[in-house]
Short mmCIF file of C-alpha atoms and ligand atoms in Angstrom, two decimals:
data_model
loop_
_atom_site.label_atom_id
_atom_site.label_comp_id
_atom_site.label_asym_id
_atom_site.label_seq_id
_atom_site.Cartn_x
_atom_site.Cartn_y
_atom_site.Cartn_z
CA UNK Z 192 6.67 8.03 17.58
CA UNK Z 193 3.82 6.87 15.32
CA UNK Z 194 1.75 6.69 18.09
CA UNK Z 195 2.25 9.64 19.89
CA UNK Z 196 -0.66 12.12 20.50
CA UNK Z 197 1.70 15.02 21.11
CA UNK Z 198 3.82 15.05 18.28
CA UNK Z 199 1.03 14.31 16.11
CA UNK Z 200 -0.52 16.93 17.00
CA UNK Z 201 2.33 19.16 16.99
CA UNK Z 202 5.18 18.08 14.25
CA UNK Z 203 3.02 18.03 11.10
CA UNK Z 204 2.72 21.92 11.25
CA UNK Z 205 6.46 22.61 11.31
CA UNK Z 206 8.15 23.88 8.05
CA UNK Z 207 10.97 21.43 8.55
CA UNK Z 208 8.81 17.96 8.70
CA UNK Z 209 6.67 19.52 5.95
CA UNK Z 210 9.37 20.14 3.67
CA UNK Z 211 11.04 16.16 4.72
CA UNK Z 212 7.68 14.49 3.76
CA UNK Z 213 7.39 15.90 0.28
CA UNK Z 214 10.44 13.77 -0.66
CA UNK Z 215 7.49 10.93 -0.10
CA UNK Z 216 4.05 12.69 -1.28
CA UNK Z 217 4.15 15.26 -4.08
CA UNK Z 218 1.60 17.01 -2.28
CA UNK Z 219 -1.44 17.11 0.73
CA UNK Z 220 -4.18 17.50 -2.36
CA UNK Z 221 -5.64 15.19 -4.60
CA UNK Z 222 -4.86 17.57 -7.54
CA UNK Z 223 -0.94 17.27 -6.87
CA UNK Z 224 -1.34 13.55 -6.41
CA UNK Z 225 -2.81 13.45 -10.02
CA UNK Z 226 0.07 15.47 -11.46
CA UNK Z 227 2.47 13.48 -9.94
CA UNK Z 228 0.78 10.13 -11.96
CA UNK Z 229 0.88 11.73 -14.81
CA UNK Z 230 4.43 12.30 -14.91
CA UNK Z 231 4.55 8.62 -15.11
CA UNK Z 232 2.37 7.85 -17.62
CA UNK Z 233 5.75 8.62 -20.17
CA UNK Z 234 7.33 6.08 -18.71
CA UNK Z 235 4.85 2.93 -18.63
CA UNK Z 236 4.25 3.43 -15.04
CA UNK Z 237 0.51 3.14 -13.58
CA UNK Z 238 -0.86 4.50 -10.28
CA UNK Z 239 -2.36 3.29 -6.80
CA UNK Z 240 -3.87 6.72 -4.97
CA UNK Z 241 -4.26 6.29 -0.89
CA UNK Z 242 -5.53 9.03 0.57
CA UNK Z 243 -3.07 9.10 4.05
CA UNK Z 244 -5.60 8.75 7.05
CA UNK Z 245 -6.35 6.26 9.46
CA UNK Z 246 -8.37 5.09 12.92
CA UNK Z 247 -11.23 7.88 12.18
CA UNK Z 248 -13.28 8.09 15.27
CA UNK Z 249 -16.78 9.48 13.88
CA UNK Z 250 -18.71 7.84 11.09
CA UNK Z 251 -19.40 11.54 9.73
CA UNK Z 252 -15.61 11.57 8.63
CA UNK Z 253 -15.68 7.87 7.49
CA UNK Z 254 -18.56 8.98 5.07
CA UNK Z 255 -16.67 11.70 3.96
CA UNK Z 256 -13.18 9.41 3.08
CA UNK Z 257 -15.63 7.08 1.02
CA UNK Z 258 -17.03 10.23 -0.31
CA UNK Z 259 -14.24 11.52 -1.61
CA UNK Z 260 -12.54 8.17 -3.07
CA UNK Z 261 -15.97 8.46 -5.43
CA UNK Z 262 -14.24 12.03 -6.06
CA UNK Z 263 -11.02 10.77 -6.67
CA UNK Z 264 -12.49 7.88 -9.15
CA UNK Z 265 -14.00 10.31 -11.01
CA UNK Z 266 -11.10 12.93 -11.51
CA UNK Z 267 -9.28 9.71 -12.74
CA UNK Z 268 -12.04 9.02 -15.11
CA UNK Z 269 -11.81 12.60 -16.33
CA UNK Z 270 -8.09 12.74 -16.83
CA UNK Z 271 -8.04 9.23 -18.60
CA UNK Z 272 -4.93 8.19 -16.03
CA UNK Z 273 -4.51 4.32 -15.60
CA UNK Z 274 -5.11 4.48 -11.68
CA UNK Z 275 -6.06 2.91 -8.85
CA UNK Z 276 -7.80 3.19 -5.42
CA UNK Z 277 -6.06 1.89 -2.50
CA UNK Z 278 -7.62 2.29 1.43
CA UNK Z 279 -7.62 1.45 4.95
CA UNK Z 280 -10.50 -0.16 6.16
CA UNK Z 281 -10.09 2.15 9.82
CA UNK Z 282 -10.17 4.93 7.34
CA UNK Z 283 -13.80 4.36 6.34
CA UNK Z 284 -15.01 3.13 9.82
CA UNK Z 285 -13.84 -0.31 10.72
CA UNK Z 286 -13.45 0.68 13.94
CA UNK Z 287 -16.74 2.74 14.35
CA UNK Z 288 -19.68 0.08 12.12
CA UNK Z 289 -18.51 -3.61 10.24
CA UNK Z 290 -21.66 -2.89 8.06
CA UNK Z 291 -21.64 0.77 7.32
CA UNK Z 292 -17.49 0.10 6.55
CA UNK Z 293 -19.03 -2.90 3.82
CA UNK Z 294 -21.61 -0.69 2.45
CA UNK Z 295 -18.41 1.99 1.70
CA UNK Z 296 -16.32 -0.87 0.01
CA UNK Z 297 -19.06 -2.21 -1.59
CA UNK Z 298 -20.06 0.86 -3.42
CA UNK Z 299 -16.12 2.13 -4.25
CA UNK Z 300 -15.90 -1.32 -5.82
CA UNK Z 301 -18.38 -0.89 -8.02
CA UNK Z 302 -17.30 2.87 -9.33
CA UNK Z 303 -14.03 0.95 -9.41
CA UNK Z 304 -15.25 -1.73 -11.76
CA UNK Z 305 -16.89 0.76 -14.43
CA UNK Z 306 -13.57 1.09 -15.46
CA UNK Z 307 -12.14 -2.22 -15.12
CA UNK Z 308 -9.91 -1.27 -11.77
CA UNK Z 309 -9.21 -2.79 -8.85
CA UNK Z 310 -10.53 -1.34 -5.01
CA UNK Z 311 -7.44 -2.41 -3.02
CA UNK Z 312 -7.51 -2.79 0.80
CA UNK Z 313 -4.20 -1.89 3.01
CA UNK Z 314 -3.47 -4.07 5.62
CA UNK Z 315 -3.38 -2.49 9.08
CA UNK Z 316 -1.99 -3.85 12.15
CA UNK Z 317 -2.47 -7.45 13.82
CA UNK Z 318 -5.73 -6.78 15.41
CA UNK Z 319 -7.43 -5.86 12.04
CA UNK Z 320 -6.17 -8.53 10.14
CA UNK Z 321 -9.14 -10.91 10.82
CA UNK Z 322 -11.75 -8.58 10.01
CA UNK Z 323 -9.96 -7.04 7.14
CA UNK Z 324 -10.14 -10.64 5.75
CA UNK Z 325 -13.98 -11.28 6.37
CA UNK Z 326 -14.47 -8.07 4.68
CA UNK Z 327 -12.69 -9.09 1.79
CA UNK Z 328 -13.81 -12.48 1.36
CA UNK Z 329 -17.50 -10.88 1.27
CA UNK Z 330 -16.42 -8.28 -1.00
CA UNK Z 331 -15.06 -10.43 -3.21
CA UNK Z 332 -17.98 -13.00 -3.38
CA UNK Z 333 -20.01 -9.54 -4.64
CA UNK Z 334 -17.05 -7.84 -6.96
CA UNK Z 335 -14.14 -9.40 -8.38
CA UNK Z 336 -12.20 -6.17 -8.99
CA UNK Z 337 -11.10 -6.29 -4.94
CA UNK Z 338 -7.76 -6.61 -3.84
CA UNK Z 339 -5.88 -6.95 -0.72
CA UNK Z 340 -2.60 -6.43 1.65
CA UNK Z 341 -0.83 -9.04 2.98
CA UNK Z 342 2.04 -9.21 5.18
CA UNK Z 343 4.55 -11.23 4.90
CA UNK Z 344 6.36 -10.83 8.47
CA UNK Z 345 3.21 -12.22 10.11
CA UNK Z 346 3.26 -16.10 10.75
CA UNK Z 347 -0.29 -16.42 9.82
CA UNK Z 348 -0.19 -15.46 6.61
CA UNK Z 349 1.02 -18.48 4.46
CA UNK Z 350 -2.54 -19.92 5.98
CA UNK Z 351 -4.32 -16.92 4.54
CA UNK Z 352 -2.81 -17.41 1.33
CA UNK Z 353 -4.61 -21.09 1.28
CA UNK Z 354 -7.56 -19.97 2.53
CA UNK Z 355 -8.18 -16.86 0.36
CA UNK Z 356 -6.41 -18.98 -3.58
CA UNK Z 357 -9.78 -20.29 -4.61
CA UNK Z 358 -11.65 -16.80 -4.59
CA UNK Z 359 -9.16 -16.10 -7.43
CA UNK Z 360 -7.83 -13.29 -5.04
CA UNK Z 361 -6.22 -10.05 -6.12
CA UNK Z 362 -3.31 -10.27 -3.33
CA UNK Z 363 -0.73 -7.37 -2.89
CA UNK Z 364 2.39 -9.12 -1.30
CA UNK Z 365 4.70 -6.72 1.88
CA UNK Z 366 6.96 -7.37 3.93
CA UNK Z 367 4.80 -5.42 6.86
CA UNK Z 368 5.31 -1.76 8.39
CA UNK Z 369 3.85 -2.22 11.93
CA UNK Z 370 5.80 -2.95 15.04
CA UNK Z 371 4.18 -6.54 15.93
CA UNK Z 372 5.21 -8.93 18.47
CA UNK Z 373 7.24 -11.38 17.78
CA UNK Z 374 4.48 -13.89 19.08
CA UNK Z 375 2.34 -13.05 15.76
CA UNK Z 376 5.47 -11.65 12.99
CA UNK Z 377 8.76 -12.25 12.39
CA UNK Z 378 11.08 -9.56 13.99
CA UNK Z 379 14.52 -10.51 12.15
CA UNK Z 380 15.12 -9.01 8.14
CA UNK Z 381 16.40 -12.82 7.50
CA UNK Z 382 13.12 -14.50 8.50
CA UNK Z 383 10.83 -11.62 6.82
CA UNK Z 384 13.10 -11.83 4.02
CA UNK Z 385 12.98 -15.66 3.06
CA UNK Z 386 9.07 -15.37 4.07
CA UNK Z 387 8.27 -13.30 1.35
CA UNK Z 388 10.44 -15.49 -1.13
CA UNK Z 389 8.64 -18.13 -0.26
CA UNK Z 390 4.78 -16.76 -0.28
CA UNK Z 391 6.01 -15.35 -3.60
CA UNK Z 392 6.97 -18.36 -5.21
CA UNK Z 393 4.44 -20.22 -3.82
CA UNK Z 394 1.62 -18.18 -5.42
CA UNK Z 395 3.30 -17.22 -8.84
CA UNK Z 396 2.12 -20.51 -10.93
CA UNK Z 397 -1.52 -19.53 -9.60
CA UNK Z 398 -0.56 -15.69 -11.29
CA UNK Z 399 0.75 -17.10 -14.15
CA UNK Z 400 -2.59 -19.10 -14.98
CA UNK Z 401 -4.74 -16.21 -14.31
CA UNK Z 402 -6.02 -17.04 -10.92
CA UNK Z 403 -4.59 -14.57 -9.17
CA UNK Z 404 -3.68 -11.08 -9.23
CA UNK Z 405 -0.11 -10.74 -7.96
CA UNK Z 406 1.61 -7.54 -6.61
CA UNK Z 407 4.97 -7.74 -5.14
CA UNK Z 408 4.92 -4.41 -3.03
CA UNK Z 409 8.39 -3.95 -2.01
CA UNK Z 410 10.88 -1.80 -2.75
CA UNK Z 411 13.70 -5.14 -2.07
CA UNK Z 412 14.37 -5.30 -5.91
CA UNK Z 413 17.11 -8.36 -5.27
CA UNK Z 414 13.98 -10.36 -3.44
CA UNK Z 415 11.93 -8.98 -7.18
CA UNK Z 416 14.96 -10.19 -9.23
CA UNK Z 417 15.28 -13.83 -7.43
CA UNK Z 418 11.15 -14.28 -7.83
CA UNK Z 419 11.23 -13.32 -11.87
CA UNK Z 420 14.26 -15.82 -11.59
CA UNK Z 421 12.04 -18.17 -10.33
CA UNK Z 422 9.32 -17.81 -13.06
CA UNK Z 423 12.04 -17.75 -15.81
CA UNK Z 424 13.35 -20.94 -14.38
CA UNK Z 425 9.48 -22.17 -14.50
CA UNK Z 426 9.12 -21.09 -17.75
CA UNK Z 427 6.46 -18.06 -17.28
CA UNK Z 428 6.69 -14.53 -17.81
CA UNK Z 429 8.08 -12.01 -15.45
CA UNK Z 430 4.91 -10.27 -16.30
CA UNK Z 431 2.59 -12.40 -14.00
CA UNK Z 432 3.21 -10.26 -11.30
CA UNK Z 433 3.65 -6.43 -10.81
CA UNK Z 434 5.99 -4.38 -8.71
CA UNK Z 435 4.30 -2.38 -6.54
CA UNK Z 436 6.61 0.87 -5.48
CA UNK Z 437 5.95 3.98 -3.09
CA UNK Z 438 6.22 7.52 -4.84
CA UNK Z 439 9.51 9.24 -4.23
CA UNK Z 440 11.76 5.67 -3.37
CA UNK Z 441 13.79 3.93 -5.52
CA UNK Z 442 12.74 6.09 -8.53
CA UNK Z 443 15.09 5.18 -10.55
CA UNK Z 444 14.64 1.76 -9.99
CA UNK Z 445 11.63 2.11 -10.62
CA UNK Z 446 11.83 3.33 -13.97
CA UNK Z 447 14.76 0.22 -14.84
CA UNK Z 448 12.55 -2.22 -14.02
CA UNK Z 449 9.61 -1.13 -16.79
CA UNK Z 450 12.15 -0.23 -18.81
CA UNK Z 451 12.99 -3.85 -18.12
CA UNK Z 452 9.70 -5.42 -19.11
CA UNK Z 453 8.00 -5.91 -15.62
CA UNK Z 454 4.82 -4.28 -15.17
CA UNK Z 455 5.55 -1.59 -12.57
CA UNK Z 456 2.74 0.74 -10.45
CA UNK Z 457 3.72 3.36 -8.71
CA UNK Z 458 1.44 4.25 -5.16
CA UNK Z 459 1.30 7.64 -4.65
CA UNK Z 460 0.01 9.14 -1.37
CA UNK Z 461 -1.65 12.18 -0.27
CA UNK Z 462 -3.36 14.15 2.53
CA UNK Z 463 -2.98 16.50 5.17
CA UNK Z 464 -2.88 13.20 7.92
CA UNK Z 465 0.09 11.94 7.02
CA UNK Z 466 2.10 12.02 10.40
CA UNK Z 467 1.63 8.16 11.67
CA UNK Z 468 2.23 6.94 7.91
CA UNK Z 469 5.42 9.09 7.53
CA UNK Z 470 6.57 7.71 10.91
CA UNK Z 471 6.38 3.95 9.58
CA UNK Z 472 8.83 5.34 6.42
CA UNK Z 473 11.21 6.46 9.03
CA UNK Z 474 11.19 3.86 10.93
CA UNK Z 475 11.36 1.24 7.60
CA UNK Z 476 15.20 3.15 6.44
CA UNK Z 477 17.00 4.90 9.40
CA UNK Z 478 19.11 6.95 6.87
CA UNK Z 479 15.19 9.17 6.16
CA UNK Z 480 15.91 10.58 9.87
CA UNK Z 481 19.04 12.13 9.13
CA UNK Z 482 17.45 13.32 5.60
CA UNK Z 483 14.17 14.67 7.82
CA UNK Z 484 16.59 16.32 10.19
CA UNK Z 485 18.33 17.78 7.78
CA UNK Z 486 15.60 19.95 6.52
CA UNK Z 487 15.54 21.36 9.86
CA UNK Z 488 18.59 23.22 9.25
CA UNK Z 489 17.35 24.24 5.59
P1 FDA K 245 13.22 -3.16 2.75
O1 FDA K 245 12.75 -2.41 3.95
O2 FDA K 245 14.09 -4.35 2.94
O3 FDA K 245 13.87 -2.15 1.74
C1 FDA K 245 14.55 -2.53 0.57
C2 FDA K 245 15.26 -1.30 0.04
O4 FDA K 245 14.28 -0.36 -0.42
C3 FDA K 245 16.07 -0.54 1.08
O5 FDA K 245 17.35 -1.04 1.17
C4 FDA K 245 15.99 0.87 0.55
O6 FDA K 245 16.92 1.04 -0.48
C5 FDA K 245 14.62 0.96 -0.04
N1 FDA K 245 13.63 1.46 0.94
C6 FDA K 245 12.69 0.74 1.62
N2 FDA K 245 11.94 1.54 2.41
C7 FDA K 245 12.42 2.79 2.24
C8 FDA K 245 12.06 4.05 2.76
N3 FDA K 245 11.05 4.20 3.64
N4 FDA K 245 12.78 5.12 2.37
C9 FDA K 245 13.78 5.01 1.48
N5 FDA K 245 14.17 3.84 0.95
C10 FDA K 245 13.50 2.74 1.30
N6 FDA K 245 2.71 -2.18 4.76
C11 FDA K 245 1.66 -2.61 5.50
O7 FDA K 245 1.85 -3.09 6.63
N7 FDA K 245 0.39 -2.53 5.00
C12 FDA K 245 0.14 -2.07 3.73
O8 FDA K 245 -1.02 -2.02 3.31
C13 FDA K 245 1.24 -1.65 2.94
N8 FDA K 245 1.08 -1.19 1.66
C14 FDA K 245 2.17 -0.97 0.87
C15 FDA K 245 2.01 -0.72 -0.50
C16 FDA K 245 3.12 -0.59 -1.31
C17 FDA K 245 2.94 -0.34 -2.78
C18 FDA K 245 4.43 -0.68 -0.76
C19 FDA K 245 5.64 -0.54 -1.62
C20 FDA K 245 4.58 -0.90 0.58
C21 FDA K 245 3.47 -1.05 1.40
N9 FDA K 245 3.63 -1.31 2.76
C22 FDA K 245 2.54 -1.71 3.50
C23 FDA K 245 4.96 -1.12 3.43
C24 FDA K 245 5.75 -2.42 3.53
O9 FDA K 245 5.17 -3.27 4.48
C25 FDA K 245 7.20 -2.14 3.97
O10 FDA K 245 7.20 -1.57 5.25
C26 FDA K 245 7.97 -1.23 3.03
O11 FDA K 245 7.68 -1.49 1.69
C27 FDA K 245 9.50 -1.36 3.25
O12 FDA K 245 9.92 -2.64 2.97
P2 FDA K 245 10.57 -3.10 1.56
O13 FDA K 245 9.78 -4.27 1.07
O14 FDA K 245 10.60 -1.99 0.63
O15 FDA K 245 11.96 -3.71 1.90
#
């Protein structure tokens, strides 16, 4: 469904699917976005902002997404929040110019950096993955605040982990939301499952001396639990990592774990193109259908 033309064309504008994605995105503006983070700031709980778009096809519209990230870092200047930028590189014309798409990151990065945070790329689907990571290793040779997706569920990624540990990488770890082949990703839970136990563990010592930046974005808080066993275990803190959360899932769990002592952000999402994104949080918990097609009936 994410990919169909028809229904995303169509479904966004009925009441029903607009009232089932707001249990996901407090709102299609930036302004609501900033609300919602600052309900969190009570609570110890700092923000990622995406602004829900992807696969532009002019380079007018990819100027105006890098445009308005300067917005965005601005408004979160003004309001004091502790927040981040996250993007897709399609989003700001990977598809469209490699070296207009650099010139974007290169100048969000630096806003980003006047106040110490991070520019963090999403990670698309398989055929992006290469030239996500050329984009990043370049970014990163120009501005360390840049961080990046990567998916667990693909095979290739323990080798990106290697390759990418001596830029001192910022490196948010997923489990993956497209539907890959199983000749590039794993398709069972199992084999995603032990994957990203294993990536995890295998780059928390490098967190834990300050060489990398480690974000554990899932919402699998038993796979969170047996990877701050692991660091207890290894003698360092639970707080060499963060948990990296979607708005509106898991809450509460959400809130346990800072209450807890982990560092916890919170990635709230916003936009009016939000149809192919709120198709991959369908298809990621079945149980969101029946909750979707419930607000057909009111
Ligand atoms: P899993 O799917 O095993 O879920 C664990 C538990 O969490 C479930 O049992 C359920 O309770 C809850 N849960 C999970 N998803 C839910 C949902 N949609 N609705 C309600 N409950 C849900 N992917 C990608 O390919 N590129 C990217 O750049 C990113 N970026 C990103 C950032 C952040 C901060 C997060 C949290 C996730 C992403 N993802 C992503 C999505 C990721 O790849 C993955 O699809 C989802 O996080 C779902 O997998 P979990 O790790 O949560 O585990």
């Amino acid at each position: 469904m994410a990919g169909n033309a028809f229904l995303r064309r169509h479904l966004p504008r009925l009441p029903f699917a607009r009232r089932a994605v707001r249990r996901f995105m407090p709102g299609e503006t930036i302004e609501e976005a900033l609300d919602a983070a600052e309900t969190f700031r009570p609570v110890g709980i700092s923000i990622l902002l995406t602004h829900l778009g992807e696969n532009l096809t002019s380079l007018e519209g990819a100027d105006a997404v890098a445009e308005h990230y300067h917005r965005v870092l601005n408004l979160v200047r003004a309001r004091g929040l502790d927040a981040e930028v996250s993007l897709k590189l399609t989003q700001i014309g990977l598809d469209l110019d490699m070296e207009r798409t650099y010139g974007h990151l290169a100048a969000l990065a630096a806003h980003a950096a006047e106040r110490g945070g991070t520019l963090w790329i999403d990670m698309e689907s398989s055929p992006y993955v290469d030239r996500s990571l050329e984009l990043y290793r370049r970014l990163k040779a120009d501005h360390p605040n840049a961080g990046i997706c990567l998916q667990a569920y693909l095979r290739r990624t323990p080798t990106d982990v290697h390759s990418l540990l001596p830029l001192r990488p910022q490196i948010r770890l997923v489990k993956g939301a497209y539907d890959e082949p199983a000749s590039v990703a794993f398709r069972r839970r199992e084999e995603v499952d032990a994957a990203y136990q294993s990536l995890s563990v295998l780059m928390l010592p490098h967190a834990a001396r300050g060489e990398l930046r480690l974000g554990l974005g899932t919402h699998d808080t038993r796979l969170v639990e047996r990877v701050a066993d692991h660091a207890r275990a290894a003698n360092l803190p639970i707080t060499a990592f963060e948990v990296q959360m979607l708005y509106g899932i898991r809450t509460d769990e959400q809130r346990r774990l800072a209450a807890s002592g982990f560092v916890v952000k919170n990635l709230i999402a916003y936009g009016e193109a939000w149809y192919a994104w709120y198709m991959r949080r369908l298809a990621e918990r079945p149980a969101n259908v029946l909750f979707a097609l419930r607000q057909l009936f009111g």
